[in-house]
PDB file of C-alpha atoms in Angstrom:
ATOM      1  CA  MET A   1      19.928 -16.934  27.915  1.00 40.00           C
ATOM      2  CA  SER A   2      18.057 -14.723  25.103  1.00 41.00           C
ATOM      3  CA  SER A   3      14.121 -13.468  25.265  1.00 44.00           C
ATOM      4  CA  THR A   4      11.143 -14.628  22.360  1.00 44.00           C
ATOM      5  CA  ALA A   5      11.220 -11.488  20.575  1.00 46.00           C
ATOM      6  CA  GLU A   6      15.371 -11.988  20.447  1.00 50.00           C
ATOM      7  CA  SER A   7      14.763 -15.743  18.455  1.00 57.00           C
ATOM      8  CA  GLN A   8      12.195 -14.967  16.241  1.00 62.00           C
ATOM      9  CA  PRO A   9      12.560 -15.688  13.473  1.00 73.00           C
ATOM     10  CA  LYS A  10      12.908 -11.760  11.554  1.00 81.00           C
ATOM     11  CA  ASN A  11      10.032 -11.684   9.400  1.00 89.00           C
ATOM     12  CA  TYR A  12      10.490  -9.293   6.312  1.00 95.00           C
ATOM     13  CA  ILE A  13       8.140  -7.819   4.622  1.00 96.00           C
ATOM     14  CA  THR A  14       7.328  -5.132   2.266  1.00 96.00           C
ATOM     15  CA  PRO A  15       3.993  -1.735   3.273  1.00 96.00           C
ATOM     16  CA  VAL A  16       2.522  -3.455   2.438  1.00 95.00           C
ATOM     17  CA  GLY A  17       1.922  -7.572   3.365  1.00 96.00           C
ATOM     18  CA  TRP A  18       2.233  -5.447   6.385  1.00 96.00           C
ATOM     19  CA  GLN A  19      -0.692  -3.043   5.209  1.00 97.00           C
ATOM     20  CA  ALA A  20      -2.774  -6.615   4.665  1.00 96.00           C
ATOM     21  CA  LEU A  21      -1.388  -8.381   8.180  1.00 97.00           C
ATOM     22  CA  LYS A  22      -2.584  -5.999  10.008  1.00 98.00           C
ATOM     23  CA  ASP A  23      -5.896  -5.460   8.499  1.00 98.00           C
ATOM     24  CA  GLU A  24      -7.017  -9.042   8.645  1.00 98.00           C
ATOM     25  CA  LEU A  25      -6.271  -8.555  12.579  1.00 98.00           C
ATOM     26  CA  TYR A  26      -8.121  -5.008  12.859  1.00 98.00           C
ATOM     27  CA  HIS A  27     -10.331  -6.764  11.251  1.00 98.00           C
ATOM     28  CA  LEU A  28     -10.636 -10.190  13.112  1.00 98.00           C
ATOM     29  CA  VAL A  29     -10.810  -8.485  16.684  1.00 98.00           C
ATOM     30  CA  TYR A  30     -13.267  -5.738  15.864  1.00 98.00           C
ATOM     31  CA  LYS A  31     -15.541  -6.824  13.073  1.00 98.00           C
ATOM     32  CA  GLU A  32     -15.790 -10.279  12.864  1.00 97.00           C
ATOM     33  CA  ARG A  33     -15.203 -11.181  16.283  1.00 97.00           C
ATOM     34  CA  PRO A  34     -17.658  -9.706  18.262  1.00 97.00           C
ATOM     35  CA  ASP A  35     -20.211 -10.388  15.321  1.00 96.00           C
ATOM     36  CA  VAL A  36     -19.898 -14.180  16.653  1.00 96.00           C
ATOM     37  CA  VAL A  37     -19.363 -13.442  20.076  1.00 96.00           C
ATOM     38  CA  GLN A  38     -23.165 -12.229  19.953  1.00 95.00           C
ATOM     39  CA  VAL A  39     -23.731 -15.313  18.031  1.00 92.00           C
ATOM     40  CA  VAL A  40     -22.998 -17.779  21.073  1.00 92.00           C
ATOM     41  CA  SER A  41     -24.143 -15.869  23.704  1.00 92.00           C
ATOM     42  CA  TRP A  42     -27.707 -15.858  22.378  1.00 91.00           C
ATOM     43  CA  ALA A  43     -27.590 -19.172  21.570  1.00 89.00           C
ATOM     44  CA  ALA A  44     -25.361 -20.002  24.738  1.00 88.00           C
ATOM     45  CA  GLY A  45     -29.402 -18.664  26.419  1.00 87.00           C
ATOM     46  CA  ASN A  46     -31.753 -20.800  24.306  1.00 83.00           C
ATOM     47  CA  GLY A  47     -31.342 -23.809  26.526  1.00 76.00           C
ATOM     48  CA  ASP A  48     -29.069 -27.177  25.865  1.00 75.00           C
ATOM     49  CA  ARG A  49     -25.299 -26.079  24.140  1.00 78.00           C
ATOM     50  CA  SER A  50     -24.925 -29.791  23.511  1.00 77.00           C
ATOM     51  CA  GLU A  51     -27.513 -29.918  20.530  1.00 80.00           C
ATOM     52  CA  ASN A  52     -27.309 -26.471  19.651  1.00 84.00           C
ATOM     53  CA  GLY A  53     -25.012 -25.872  16.493  1.00 86.00           C
ATOM     54  CA  ASP A  54     -24.569 -21.724  16.482  1.00 88.00           C
ATOM     55  CA  TYR A  55     -23.083 -22.256  19.791  1.00 91.00           C
ATOM     56  CA  LEU A  56     -21.351 -25.146  19.150  1.00 91.00           C
ATOM     57  CA  TYR A  57     -20.426 -24.020  15.893  1.00 93.00           C
ATOM     58  CA  GLY A  58     -19.555 -20.187  17.115  1.00 94.00           C
ATOM     59  CA  LYS A  59     -17.166 -21.158  19.512  1.00 94.00           C
ATOM     60  CA  ARG A  60     -14.801 -23.673  17.343  1.00 96.00           C
ATOM     61  CA  ARG A  61     -15.425 -20.442  15.210  1.00 97.00           C
ATOM     62  CA  LEU A  62     -14.048 -18.489  18.113  1.00 97.00           C
ATOM     63  CA  ARG A  63     -11.206 -20.527  19.033  1.00 97.00           C
ATOM     64  CA  GLU A  64      -9.887 -20.150  15.362  1.00 98.00           C
ATOM     65  CA  ILE A  65     -10.651 -16.672  15.041  1.00 98.00           C
ATOM     66  CA  ASP A  66      -7.929 -16.460  18.116  1.00 98.00           C
ATOM     67  CA  ARG A  67      -5.328 -19.105  17.661  1.00 98.00           C
ATOM     68  CA  ARG A  68      -5.614 -16.139  13.836  1.00 98.00           C
ATOM     69  CA  ILE A  69      -5.507 -13.260  16.303  1.00 98.00           C
ATOM     70  CA  ARG A  70      -2.067 -15.383  18.564  1.00 98.00           C
ATOM     71  CA  PHE A  71      -0.427 -15.329  14.565  1.00 97.00           C
ATOM     72  CA  LEU A  72      -0.607 -12.047  13.555  1.00 97.00           C
ATOM     73  CA  THR A  73       0.058 -10.548  16.763  1.00 97.00           C
ATOM     74  CA  LYS A  74       3.508 -12.702  17.128  1.00 95.00           C
ATOM     75  CA  ARG A  75       4.496 -12.149  12.690  1.00 95.00           C
ATOM     76  CA  LEU A  76       3.992  -8.183  13.536  1.00 96.00           C
ATOM     77  CA  GLU A  77       6.322  -8.400  16.569  1.00 94.00           C
ATOM     78  CA  ALA A  78       8.474 -10.093  14.096  1.00 94.00           C
ATOM     79  CA  ALA A  79       8.107  -7.811  11.168  1.00 95.00           C
ATOM     80  CA  VAL A  80      11.108  -5.541   9.969  1.00 95.00           C
ATOM     81  CA  VAL A  81       9.454  -3.849   6.935  1.00 96.00           C
ATOM     82  CA  VAL A  82      10.887  -3.242   3.591  1.00 95.00           C
ATOM     83  CA  ASP A  83      10.189  -0.991   1.377  1.00 96.00           C
ATOM     84  CA  PRO A  84      12.071  -1.424  -2.361  1.00 94.00           C
ATOM     85  CA  GLU A  85      10.677   2.075  -3.228  1.00 93.00           C
ATOM     86  CA  THR A  86      12.704   3.061  -1.060  1.00 93.00           C
ATOM     87  CA  ARG A  87      15.835   1.558  -2.085  1.00 90.00           C
ATOM     88  CA  GLU A  88      19.261   2.308  -3.366  1.00 88.00           C
ATOM     89  CA  ASP A  89      19.440   1.786  -6.614  1.00 86.00           C
ATOM     90  CA  THR A  90      22.017  -1.640  -7.900  1.00 93.00           C
ATOM     91  CA  ASP A  91      21.045  -4.947  -9.760  1.00 95.00           C
ATOM     92  CA  GLN A  92      22.292  -6.770  -7.173  1.00 96.00           C
ATOM     93  CA  ILE A  93      19.537  -8.787  -5.924  1.00 97.00           C
ATOM     94  CA  PHE A  94      17.932  -8.148  -2.506  1.00 96.00           C
ATOM     95  CA  PHE A  95      14.861  -8.696  -1.065  1.00 96.00           C
ATOM     96  CA  GLY A  96      11.852  -6.819  -2.515  1.00 96.00           C
ATOM     97  CA  ALA A  97      13.611  -7.544  -6.029  1.00 96.00           C
ATOM     98  CA  THR A  98      11.096  -7.254  -8.820  1.00 97.00           C
ATOM     99  CA  VAL A  99      13.282  -9.661 -11.390  1.00 98.00           C
ATOM    100  CA  ASP A 100      13.279 -10.211 -15.153  1.00 98.00           C
ATOM    101  CA  LEU A 101      14.799 -14.172 -15.999  1.00 97.00           C
ATOM    102  CA  LEU A 102      15.549 -15.705 -19.083  1.00 97.00           C
ATOM    103  CA  ARG A 103      14.714 -19.452 -17.919  1.00 95.00           C
ATOM    104  CA  GLU A 104      16.402 -22.513 -20.021  1.00 92.00           C
ATOM    105  CA  ASP A 105      13.350 -22.911 -21.731  1.00 93.00           C
ATOM    106  CA  GLY A 106      13.608 -19.736 -23.499  1.00 95.00           C
ATOM    107  CA  THR A 107      10.311 -18.076 -21.437  1.00 96.00           C
ATOM    108  CA  GLU A 108      10.978 -15.117 -19.011  1.00 97.00           C
ATOM    109  CA  GLN A 109       9.118 -14.540 -15.688  1.00 97.00           C
ATOM    110  CA  THR A 110       9.237 -12.132 -13.416  1.00 97.00           C
ATOM    111  CA  VAL A 111       9.821 -12.520  -9.818  1.00 97.00           C
ATOM    112  CA  ARG A 112       9.264 -10.599  -6.814  1.00 97.00           C
ATOM    113  CA  ILE A 113      10.461 -11.393  -3.528  1.00 97.00           C
ATOM    114  CA  VAL A 114       8.019 -10.550  -0.844  1.00 97.00           C
ATOM    115  CA  GLY A 115       8.178 -12.270   3.015  1.00 95.00           C
ATOM    116  CA  THR A 116       6.836 -15.298   3.974  1.00 94.00           C
ATOM    117  CA  ASP A 117       3.189 -14.059   4.356  1.00 95.00           C
ATOM    118  CA  GLU A 118       2.685 -11.985   0.441  1.00 95.00           C
ATOM    119  CA  ILE A 119       3.666 -15.582  -1.346  1.00 95.00           C
ATOM    120  CA  ASP A 120       1.163 -14.669  -4.120  1.00 95.00           C
ATOM    121  CA  THR A 121       2.329 -17.740  -6.891  1.00 93.00           C
ATOM    122  CA  ALA A 122      -0.298 -16.176  -9.504  1.00 95.00           C
ATOM    123  CA  LYS A 123       0.524 -12.681  -9.076  1.00 94.00           C
ATOM    124  CA  ASN A 124       4.945 -14.013  -9.060  1.00 95.00           C
ATOM    125  CA  LYS A 125       5.226 -13.413  -5.287  1.00 97.00           C
ATOM    126  CA  ILE A 126       7.852 -15.423  -4.228  1.00 97.00           C
ATOM    127  CA  SER A 127       9.382 -15.931  -0.450  1.00 96.00           C
ATOM    128  CA  TRP A 128      12.402 -14.941  -0.213  1.00 95.00           C
ATOM    129  CA  VAL A 129      12.908 -18.563   1.346  1.00 94.00           C
ATOM    130  CA  SER A 130      12.098 -20.025  -1.650  1.00 94.00           C
ATOM    131  CA  PRO A 131      14.600 -21.765  -3.541  1.00 94.00           C
ATOM    132  CA  LEU A 132      14.142 -19.198  -6.457  1.00 95.00           C
ATOM    133  CA  ALA A 133      14.758 -16.375  -4.279  1.00 96.00           C
ATOM    134  CA  ARG A 134      17.804 -18.442  -1.829  1.00 96.00           C
ATOM    135  CA  CYS A 135      19.874 -18.559  -5.888  1.00 96.00           C
ATOM    136  CA  LEU A 136      17.855 -15.195  -6.851  1.00 97.00           C
ATOM    137  CA  LEU A 137      19.180 -13.647  -3.610  1.00 96.00           C
ATOM    138  CA  LYS A 138      23.240 -11.509  -4.013  1.00 96.00           C
ATOM    139  CA  ALA A 139      23.810 -12.041  -7.943  1.00 97.00           C
ATOM    140  CA  HIS A 140      23.121  -9.586 -10.373  1.00 97.00           C
ATOM    141  CA  GLU A 141      21.396  -8.052 -13.809  1.00 96.00           C
ATOM    142  CA  GLY A 142      23.188 -10.455 -16.350  1.00 96.00           C
ATOM    143  CA  ASP A 143      24.846 -12.687 -14.085  1.00 97.00           C
ATOM    144  CA  ASP A 144      23.648 -16.911 -14.132  1.00 97.00           C
ATOM    145  CA  VAL A 145      22.491 -19.118 -11.044  1.00 97.00           C
ATOM    146  CA  VAL A 146      22.108 -22.331 -11.181  1.00 96.00           C
ATOM    147  CA  LEU A 147      18.275 -23.554 -10.028  1.00 95.00           C
ATOM    148  CA  ASN A 148      19.028 -26.645  -8.040  1.00 91.00           C
ATOM    149  CA  GLY A 149      14.402 -27.953  -8.326  1.00 83.00           C
ATOM    150  CA  PRO A 150      13.035 -30.970  -8.882  1.00 84.00           C
ATOM    151  CA  ASP A 151      13.845 -31.223 -12.280  1.00 83.00           C
ATOM    152  CA  GLY A 152      17.250 -31.212 -11.667  1.00 90.00           C
ATOM    153  CA  ARG A 153      19.362 -28.332 -12.360  1.00 94.00           C
ATOM    154  CA  GLU A 154      18.860 -24.796 -13.824  1.00 94.00           C
ATOM    155  CA  THR A 155      20.579 -21.967 -15.567  1.00 95.00           C
ATOM    156  CA  ILE A 156      18.411 -19.052 -15.682  1.00 97.00           C
ATOM    157  CA  GLU A 157      19.747 -15.736 -16.575  1.00 97.00           C
ATOM    158  CA  ILE A 158      19.216 -12.665 -14.764  1.00 97.00           C
ATOM    159  CA  LEU A 159      17.512 -10.263 -17.537  1.00 97.00           C
ATOM    160  CA  GLU A 160      16.599  -7.100 -15.337  1.00 97.00           C
ATOM    161  CA  VAL A 161      16.944  -5.920 -11.117  1.00 97.00           C
ATOM    162  CA  ARG A 162      14.383  -3.942 -10.092  1.00 95.00           C
ATOM    163  CA  TYR A 163      13.297  -2.180  -6.713  1.00 96.00           C
ATOM    164  CA  GLU A 164       9.394  -0.614  -7.183  1.00 94.00           C
ATOM    165  CA  ARG A 165       5.727  -0.815  -5.176  1.00 91.00           C
ATOM    166  CA  ILE A 166       4.785  -4.737  -4.776  1.00 89.00           C
ATOM    167  CA  ASP A 167       0.819  -5.073  -4.807  1.00 86.00           C
TER     168      ASP A 167
END
């Protein structure tokens, strides 16, 4: 029988994404949570808690913070940091790749394949488990891949593959 750590899926993440999770966890544990605990403690000393907004809101916020701390801790424990800058030079697409694409409609697009905790569509960061990334993974520069999307099938040409820092 496998342990919980072994059965937990790997959380591939870039160094920048890993640091962002660590920074958020640190902020919650050492800044936000102690501040909320202080407010709740103060509010509890003011008498009737059933109608005390500071107390009720503070307790609810503490539960949210504790839930997020547990989530971040688990994500960091399962993290497998993959640095695209140290990857050997290849034209094949793996986690951490920055890929220039030519879409079927003639538009060019650049996507960066990142971890699920780093998705940012405004910066063209897509999860390695997304449909687009899944059809790109293991393909090579110059290949055509087929994306089965909600609007049907689309053929996409891979123009360039590079491994660089992803911010």
